[in-house]
CSV table of C-alpha atoms and ligand atoms in Angstrom, one decimal:
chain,number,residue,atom,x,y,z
A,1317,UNK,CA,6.9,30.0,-8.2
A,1318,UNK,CA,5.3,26.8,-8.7
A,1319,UNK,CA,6.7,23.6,-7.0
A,1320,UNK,CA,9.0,22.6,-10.0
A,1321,UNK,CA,10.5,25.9,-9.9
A,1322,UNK,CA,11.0,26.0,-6.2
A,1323,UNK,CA,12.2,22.3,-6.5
A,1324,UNK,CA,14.9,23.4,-9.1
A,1325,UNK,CA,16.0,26.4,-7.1
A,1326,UNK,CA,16.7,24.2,-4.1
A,1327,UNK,CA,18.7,21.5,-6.1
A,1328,UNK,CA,20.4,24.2,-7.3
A,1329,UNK,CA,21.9,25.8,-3.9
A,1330,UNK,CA,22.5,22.9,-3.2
A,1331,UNK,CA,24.6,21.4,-5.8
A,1332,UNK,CA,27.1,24.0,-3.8
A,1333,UNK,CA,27.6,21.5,-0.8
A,1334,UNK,CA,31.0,19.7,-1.5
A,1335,UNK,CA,31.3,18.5,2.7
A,1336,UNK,CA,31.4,14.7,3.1
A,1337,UNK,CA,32.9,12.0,1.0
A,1338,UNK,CA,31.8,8.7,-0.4
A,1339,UNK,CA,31.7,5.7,2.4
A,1340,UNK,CA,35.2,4.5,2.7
A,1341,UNK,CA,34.1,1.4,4.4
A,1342,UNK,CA,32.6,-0.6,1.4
A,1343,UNK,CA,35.5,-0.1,-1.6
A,1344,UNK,CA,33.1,-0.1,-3.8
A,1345,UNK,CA,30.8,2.7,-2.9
A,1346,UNK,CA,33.9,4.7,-2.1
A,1347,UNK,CA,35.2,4.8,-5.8
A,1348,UNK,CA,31.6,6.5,-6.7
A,1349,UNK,CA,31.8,9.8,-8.4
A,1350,UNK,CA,31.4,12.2,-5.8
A,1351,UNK,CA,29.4,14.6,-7.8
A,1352,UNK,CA,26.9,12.5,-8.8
A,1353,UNK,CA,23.7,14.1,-7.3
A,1354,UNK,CA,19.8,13.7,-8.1
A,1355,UNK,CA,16.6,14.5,-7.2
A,1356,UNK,CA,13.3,13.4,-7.8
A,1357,UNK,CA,9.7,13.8,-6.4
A,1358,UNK,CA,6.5,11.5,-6.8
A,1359,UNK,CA,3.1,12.9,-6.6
A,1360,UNK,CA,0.0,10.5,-5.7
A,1361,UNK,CA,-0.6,10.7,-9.5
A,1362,UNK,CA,2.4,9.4,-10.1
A,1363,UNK,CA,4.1,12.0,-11.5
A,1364,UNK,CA,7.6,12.6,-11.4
A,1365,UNK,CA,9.8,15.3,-11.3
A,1366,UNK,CA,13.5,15.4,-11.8
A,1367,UNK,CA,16.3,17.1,-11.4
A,1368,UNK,CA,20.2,16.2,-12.3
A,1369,UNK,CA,21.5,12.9,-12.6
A,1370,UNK,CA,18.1,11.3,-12.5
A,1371,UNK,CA,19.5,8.3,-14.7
A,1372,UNK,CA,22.6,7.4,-12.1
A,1373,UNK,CA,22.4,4.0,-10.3
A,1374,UNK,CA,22.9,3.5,-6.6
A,1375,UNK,CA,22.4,1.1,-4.1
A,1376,UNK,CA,19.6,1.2,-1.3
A,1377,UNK,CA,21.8,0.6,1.3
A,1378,UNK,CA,20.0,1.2,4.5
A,1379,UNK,CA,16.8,2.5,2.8
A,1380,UNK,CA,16.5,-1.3,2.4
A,1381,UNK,CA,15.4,-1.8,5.9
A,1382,UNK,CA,12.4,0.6,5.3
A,1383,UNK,CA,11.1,-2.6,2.7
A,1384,UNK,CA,12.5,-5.1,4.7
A,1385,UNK,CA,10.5,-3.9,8.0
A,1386,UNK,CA,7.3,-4.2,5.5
A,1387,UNK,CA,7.8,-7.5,4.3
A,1388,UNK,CA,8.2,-8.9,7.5
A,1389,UNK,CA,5.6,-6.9,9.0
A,1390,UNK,CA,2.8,-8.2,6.1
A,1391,UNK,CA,4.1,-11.6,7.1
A,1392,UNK,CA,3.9,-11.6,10.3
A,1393,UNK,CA,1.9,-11.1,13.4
A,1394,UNK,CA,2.1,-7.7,15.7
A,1395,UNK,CA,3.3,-10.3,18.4
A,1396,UNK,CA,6.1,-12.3,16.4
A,1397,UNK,CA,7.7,-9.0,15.0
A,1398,UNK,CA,8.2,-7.8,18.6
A,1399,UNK,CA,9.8,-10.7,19.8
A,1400,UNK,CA,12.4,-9.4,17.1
A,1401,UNK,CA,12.5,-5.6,17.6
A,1402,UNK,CA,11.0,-2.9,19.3
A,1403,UNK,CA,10.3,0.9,17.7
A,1404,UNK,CA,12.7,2.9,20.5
A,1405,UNK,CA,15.3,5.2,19.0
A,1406,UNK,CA,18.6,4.6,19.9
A,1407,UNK,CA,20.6,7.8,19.8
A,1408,UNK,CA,23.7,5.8,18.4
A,1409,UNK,CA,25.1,5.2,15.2
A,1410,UNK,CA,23.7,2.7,12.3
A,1411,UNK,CA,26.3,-0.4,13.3
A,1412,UNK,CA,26.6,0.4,16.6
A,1413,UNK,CA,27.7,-2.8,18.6
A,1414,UNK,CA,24.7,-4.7,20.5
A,1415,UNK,CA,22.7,-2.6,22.4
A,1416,UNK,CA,19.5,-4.6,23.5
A,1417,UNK,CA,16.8,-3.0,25.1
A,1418,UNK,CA,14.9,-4.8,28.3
A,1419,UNK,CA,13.2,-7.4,26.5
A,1420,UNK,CA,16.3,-8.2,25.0
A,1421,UNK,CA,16.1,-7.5,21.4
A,1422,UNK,CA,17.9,-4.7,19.3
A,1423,UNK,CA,16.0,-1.6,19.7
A,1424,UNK,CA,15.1,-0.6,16.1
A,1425,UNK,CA,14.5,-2.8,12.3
A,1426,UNK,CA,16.4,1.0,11.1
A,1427,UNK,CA,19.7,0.3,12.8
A,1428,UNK,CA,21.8,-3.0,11.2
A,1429,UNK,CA,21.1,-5.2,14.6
A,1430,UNK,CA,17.4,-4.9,14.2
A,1431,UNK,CA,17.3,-5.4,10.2
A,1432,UNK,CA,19.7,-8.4,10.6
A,1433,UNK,CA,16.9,-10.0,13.6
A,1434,UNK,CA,14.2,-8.9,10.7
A,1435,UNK,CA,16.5,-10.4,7.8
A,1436,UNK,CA,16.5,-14.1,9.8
A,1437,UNK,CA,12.7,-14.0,10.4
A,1438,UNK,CA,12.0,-13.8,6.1
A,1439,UNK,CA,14.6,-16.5,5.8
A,1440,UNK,CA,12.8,-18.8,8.6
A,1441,UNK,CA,9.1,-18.0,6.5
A,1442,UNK,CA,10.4,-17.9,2.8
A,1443,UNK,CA,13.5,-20.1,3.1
A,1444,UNK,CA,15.3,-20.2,0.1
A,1445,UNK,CA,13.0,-18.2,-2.0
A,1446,UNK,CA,13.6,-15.2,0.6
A,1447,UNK,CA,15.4,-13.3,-1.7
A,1448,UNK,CA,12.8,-13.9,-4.3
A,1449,UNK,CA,10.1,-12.9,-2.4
A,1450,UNK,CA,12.0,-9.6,-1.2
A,1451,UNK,CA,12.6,-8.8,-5.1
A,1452,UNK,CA,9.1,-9.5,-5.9
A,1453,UNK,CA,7.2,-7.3,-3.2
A,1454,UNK,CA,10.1,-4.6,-3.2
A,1455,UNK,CA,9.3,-4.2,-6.6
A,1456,UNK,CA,5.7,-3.6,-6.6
A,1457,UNK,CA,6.4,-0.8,-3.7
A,1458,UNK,CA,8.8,0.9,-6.0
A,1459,UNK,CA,6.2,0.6,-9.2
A,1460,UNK,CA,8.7,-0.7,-11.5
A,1461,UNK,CA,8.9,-4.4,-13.3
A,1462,UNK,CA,12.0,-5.3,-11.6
A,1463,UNK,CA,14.6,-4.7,-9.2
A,1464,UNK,CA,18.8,-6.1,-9.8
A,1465,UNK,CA,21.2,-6.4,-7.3
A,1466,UNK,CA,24.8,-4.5,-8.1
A,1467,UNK,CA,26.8,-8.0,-7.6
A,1468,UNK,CA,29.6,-6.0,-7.3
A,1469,UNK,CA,28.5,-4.1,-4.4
A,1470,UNK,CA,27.4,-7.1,-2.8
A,1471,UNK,CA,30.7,-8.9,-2.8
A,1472,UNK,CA,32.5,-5.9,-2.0
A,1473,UNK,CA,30.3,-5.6,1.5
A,1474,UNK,CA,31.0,-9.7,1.8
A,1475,UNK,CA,34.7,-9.4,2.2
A,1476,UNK,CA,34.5,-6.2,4.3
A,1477,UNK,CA,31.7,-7.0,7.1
A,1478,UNK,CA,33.7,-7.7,9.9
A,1479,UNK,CA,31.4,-5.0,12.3
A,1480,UNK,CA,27.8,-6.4,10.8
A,1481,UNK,CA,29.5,-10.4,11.5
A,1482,UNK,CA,30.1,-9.2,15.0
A,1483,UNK,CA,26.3,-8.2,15.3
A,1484,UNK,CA,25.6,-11.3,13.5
A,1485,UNK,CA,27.2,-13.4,15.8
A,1486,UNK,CA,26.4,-11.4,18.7
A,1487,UNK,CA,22.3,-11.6,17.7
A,1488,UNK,CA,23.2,-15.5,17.5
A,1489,UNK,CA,24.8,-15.3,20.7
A,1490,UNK,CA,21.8,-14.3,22.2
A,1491,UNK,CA,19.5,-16.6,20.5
A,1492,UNK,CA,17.7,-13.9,18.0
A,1493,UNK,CA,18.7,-15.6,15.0
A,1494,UNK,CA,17.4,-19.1,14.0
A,1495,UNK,CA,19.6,-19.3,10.8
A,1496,UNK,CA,23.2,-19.5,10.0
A,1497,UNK,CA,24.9,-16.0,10.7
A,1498,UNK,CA,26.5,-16.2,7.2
A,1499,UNK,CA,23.0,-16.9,5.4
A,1500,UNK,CA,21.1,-14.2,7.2
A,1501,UNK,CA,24.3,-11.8,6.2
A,1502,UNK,CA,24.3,-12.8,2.7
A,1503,UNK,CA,20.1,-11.8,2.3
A,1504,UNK,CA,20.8,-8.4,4.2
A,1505,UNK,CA,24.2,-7.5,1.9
A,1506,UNK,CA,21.4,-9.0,-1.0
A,1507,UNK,CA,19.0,-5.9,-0.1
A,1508,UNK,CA,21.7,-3.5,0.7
A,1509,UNK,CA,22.8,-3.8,-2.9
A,1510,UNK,CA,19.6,-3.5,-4.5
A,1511,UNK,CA,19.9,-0.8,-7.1
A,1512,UNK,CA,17.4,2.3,-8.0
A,1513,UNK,CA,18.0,5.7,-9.4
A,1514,UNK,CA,15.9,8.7,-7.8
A,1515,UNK,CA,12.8,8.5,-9.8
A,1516,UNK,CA,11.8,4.5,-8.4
A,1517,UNK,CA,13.2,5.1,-5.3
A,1518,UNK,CA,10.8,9.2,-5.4
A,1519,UNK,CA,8.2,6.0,-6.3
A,1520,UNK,CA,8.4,4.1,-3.1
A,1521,UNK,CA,8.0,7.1,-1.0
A,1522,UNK,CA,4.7,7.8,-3.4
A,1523,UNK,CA,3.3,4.6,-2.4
A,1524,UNK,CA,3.8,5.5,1.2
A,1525,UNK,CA,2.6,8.6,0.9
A,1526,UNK,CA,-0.6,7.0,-0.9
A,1527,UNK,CA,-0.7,5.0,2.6
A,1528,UNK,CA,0.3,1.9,1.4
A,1529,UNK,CA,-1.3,2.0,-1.9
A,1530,UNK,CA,0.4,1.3,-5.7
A,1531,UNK,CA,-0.1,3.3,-8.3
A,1532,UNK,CA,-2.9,1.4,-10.1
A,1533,UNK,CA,-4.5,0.9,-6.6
A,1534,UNK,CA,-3.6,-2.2,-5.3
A,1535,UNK,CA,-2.6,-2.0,-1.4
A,1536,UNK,CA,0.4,-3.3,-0.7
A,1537,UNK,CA,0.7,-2.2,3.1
A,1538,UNK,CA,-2.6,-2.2,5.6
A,1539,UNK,CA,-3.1,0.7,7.7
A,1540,UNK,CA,-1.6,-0.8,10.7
A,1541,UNK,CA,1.6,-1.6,9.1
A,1542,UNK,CA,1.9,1.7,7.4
A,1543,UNK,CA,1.4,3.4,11.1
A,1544,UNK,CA,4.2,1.5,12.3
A,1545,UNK,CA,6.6,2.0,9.3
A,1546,UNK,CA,6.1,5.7,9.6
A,1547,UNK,CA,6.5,6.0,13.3
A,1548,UNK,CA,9.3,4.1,13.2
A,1549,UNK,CA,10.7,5.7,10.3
A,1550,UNK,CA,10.1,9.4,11.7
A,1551,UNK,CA,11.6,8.3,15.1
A,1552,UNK,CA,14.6,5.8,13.9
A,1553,UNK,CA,15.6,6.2,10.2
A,1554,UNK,CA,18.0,8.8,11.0
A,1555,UNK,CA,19.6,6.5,12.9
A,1556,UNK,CA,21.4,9.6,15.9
A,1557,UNK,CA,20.9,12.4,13.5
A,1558,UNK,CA,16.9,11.5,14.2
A,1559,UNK,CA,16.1,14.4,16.6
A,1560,UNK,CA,17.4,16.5,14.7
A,1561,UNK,CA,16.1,15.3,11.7
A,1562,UNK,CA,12.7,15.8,12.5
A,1563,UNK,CA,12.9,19.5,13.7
A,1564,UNK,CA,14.5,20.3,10.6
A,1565,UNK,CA,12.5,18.2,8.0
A,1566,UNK,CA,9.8,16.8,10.3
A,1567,UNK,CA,9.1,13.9,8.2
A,1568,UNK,CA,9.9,10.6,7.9
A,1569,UNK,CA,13.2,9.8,6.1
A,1570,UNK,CA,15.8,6.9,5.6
A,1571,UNK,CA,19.4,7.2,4.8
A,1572,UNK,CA,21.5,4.9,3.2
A,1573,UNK,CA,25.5,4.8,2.6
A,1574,UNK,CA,25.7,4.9,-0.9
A,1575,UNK,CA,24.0,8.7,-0.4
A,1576,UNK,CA,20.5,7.8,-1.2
A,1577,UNK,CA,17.9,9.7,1.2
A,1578,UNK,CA,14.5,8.9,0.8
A,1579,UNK,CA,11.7,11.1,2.3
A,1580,UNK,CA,7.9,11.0,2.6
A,1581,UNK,CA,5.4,14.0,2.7
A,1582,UNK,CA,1.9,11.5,4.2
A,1583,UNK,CA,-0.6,12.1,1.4
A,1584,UNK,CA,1.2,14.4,-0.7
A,1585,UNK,CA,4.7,13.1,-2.4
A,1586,UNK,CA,7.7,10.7,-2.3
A,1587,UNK,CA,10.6,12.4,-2.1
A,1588,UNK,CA,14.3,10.7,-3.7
A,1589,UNK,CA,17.7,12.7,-3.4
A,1590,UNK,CA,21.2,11.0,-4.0
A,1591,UNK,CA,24.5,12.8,-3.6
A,1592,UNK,CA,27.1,10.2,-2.5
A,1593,UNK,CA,29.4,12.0,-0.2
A,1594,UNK,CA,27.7,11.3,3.5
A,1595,UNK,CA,28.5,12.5,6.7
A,1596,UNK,CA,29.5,10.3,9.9
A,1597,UNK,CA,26.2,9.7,10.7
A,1598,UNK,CA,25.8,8.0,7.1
A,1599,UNK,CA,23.9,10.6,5.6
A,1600,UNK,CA,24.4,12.2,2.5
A,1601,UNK,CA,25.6,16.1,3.0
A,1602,UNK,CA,24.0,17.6,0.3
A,1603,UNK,CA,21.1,15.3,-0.2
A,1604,UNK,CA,20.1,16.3,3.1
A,1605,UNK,CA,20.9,20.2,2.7
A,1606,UNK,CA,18.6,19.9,-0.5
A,1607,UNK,CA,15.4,17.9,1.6
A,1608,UNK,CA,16.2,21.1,4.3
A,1609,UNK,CA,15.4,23.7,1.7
A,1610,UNK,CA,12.8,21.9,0.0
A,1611,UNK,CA,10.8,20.9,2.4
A,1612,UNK,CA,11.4,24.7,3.9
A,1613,UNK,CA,10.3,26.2,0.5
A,1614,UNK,CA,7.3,24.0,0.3
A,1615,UNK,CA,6.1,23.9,3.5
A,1616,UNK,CA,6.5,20.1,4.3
A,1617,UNK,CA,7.1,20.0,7.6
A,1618,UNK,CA,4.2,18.3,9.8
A,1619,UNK,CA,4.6,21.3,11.6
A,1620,UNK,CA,5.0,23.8,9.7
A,1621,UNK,CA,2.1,26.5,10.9
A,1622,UNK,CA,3.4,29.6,8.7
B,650,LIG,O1,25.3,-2.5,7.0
B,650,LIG,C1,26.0,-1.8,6.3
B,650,LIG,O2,27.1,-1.5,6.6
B,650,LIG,C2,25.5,-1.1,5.0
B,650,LIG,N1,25.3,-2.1,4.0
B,650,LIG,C3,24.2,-0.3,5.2
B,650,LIG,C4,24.5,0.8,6.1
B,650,LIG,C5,23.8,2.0,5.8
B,650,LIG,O3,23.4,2.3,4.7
B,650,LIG,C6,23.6,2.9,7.0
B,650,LIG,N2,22.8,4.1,6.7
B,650,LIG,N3,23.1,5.2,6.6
């Protein structure tokens, strides 16, 4: 069987998976049809292949902290970026309340603490044109003309933040952010809401997978950067799922919420699944069951000496 075929027969078992449901915590995200699932996979060519729902809309959710992390880090010195955050796993969940490490600073940019501390620093360079400047390089990662926020996903996670305003105010409390809780909230609700569909999002993972290079060959990530990203992203992005993660997929991933899992085969392909209904580590159920088989079936795994 050829990859596509393989690719199919995987999406296929696992369009069985009904476990999980759609995040309850963001009314917006939990009125998604729970069916919904996708898959798509990038080649360094650029290629994509599809399967399912390939046109459906969600929001990046936490796979926003993967671009996040890379703005900041193209932006900023080695030194100012660990000021902010470190690159330790944390073994707890996504919003886990403040847990610094001993240079007090949260742990992780994958876990909400650490993106919010990463969220402040663009506003202090980029001021008011921080979202802009998000949009215009998130863009370019993903290969597409633009990216749109779903406004209605970004109000509904306004009126319902109450944990990530604790860790706001918490972060402030201990001095990490320079800017107004409410203004660094608004720009990390602004990228949580960003929406894709599998084939831009299979597209991001292509230009990591490229090591940090677009599709017509412009680098939009230097090597050290893209050295961190992926550690970090191999250790952290499954937030305490990660250990396990990586002996079952062994590569880098990030999760997100809305059920969007996007996973990166170094020098080979971007990988995009969405299924909406997650687990309580905020990981989509089947979209992970599918990046299981596939990545068995193709032999993905950085370890995988058969
Ligand atoms: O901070 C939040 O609550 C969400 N907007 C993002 C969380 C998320 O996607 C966690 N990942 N699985």
């Amino acid at each position: 069987m050829n990859i596509a075929q393989l690719a199919e027969k995987a999406f296929q078992e696992a369009s069985k998976i009904t476990s999980g449901r759609t995040a309850i915590y963001i009314p917006e995200l939990a009125k998604v049809n729970g069916e919904l699932f996708s898959m798509s996979i990038c080649d360094l060519e650029g290629e994509v292949f599809s399967c399912g729902d390939s046109e459906a809309r969600f929001t990046l959710q936490s796979i926003s902290k993967v671009a996040v992390y890379l703005l900041a880090l193209e932006n900023f010195s080695e030194e100012e970026i660990d000021i902010k955050v470190g690159v330790e796993p944390t073994g707890d969940v996504f919003d886990s309340i403040i847990k610094l490490d001993e240079y007090q600073r949260p742990f992780n940019p994958m876990i909400n603490a650490g993106a919010i501390a990463i969220t402040d620093l663009l506003i202090t360079k980029f001021g008011d044109q921080a979202l802009e400047m998000s949009l215009e390089y998130f863009a370019k990662l993903f290969g597409c003309e633009e990216l749109k926020i779903n406004e209605a996903v970004f109000t509904s996670e306004m009126q319902t933040a109450s944990r990530n305003r604790a860790l706001g105010h918490l972060l402030k409390g201990f001095e990490l952010l320079d800017n107004p809780v409410e203004e660094v909230l608004k720009l990390y609700f602004k990228h949580c809401s960003i929406e894709v569909n599998t084939e831009s999002l299979s597209r991001f993972g292509a230009t990591l997978a490229r090591k940090g290079i677009s599709e017509n060959g412009e680098r939009l990530i230097s090597a050290v950067n893209l050295r961190r990203l992926m550690s970090v992203m191999l250790s952290c992005g499954m937030y305490n799922y990660a250990g396990q993660w990586i002996y079952e997929v062994g590569l880098p991933a990030k999760s997100g919420v809305s059920g969007g899992i996007l996973t990166v085969a170094p020098e080979n392909f971007g990988i995009a699944v969405y299924s909406p209904r997650i687990n309580q580590d905020g990981c989509s159920e089947r979209g992970a069951y599918l990046l299981k088989k596939l990545v068995h079936e193709l032999k993905l795994h950085v370890y995988d000496y058969r």
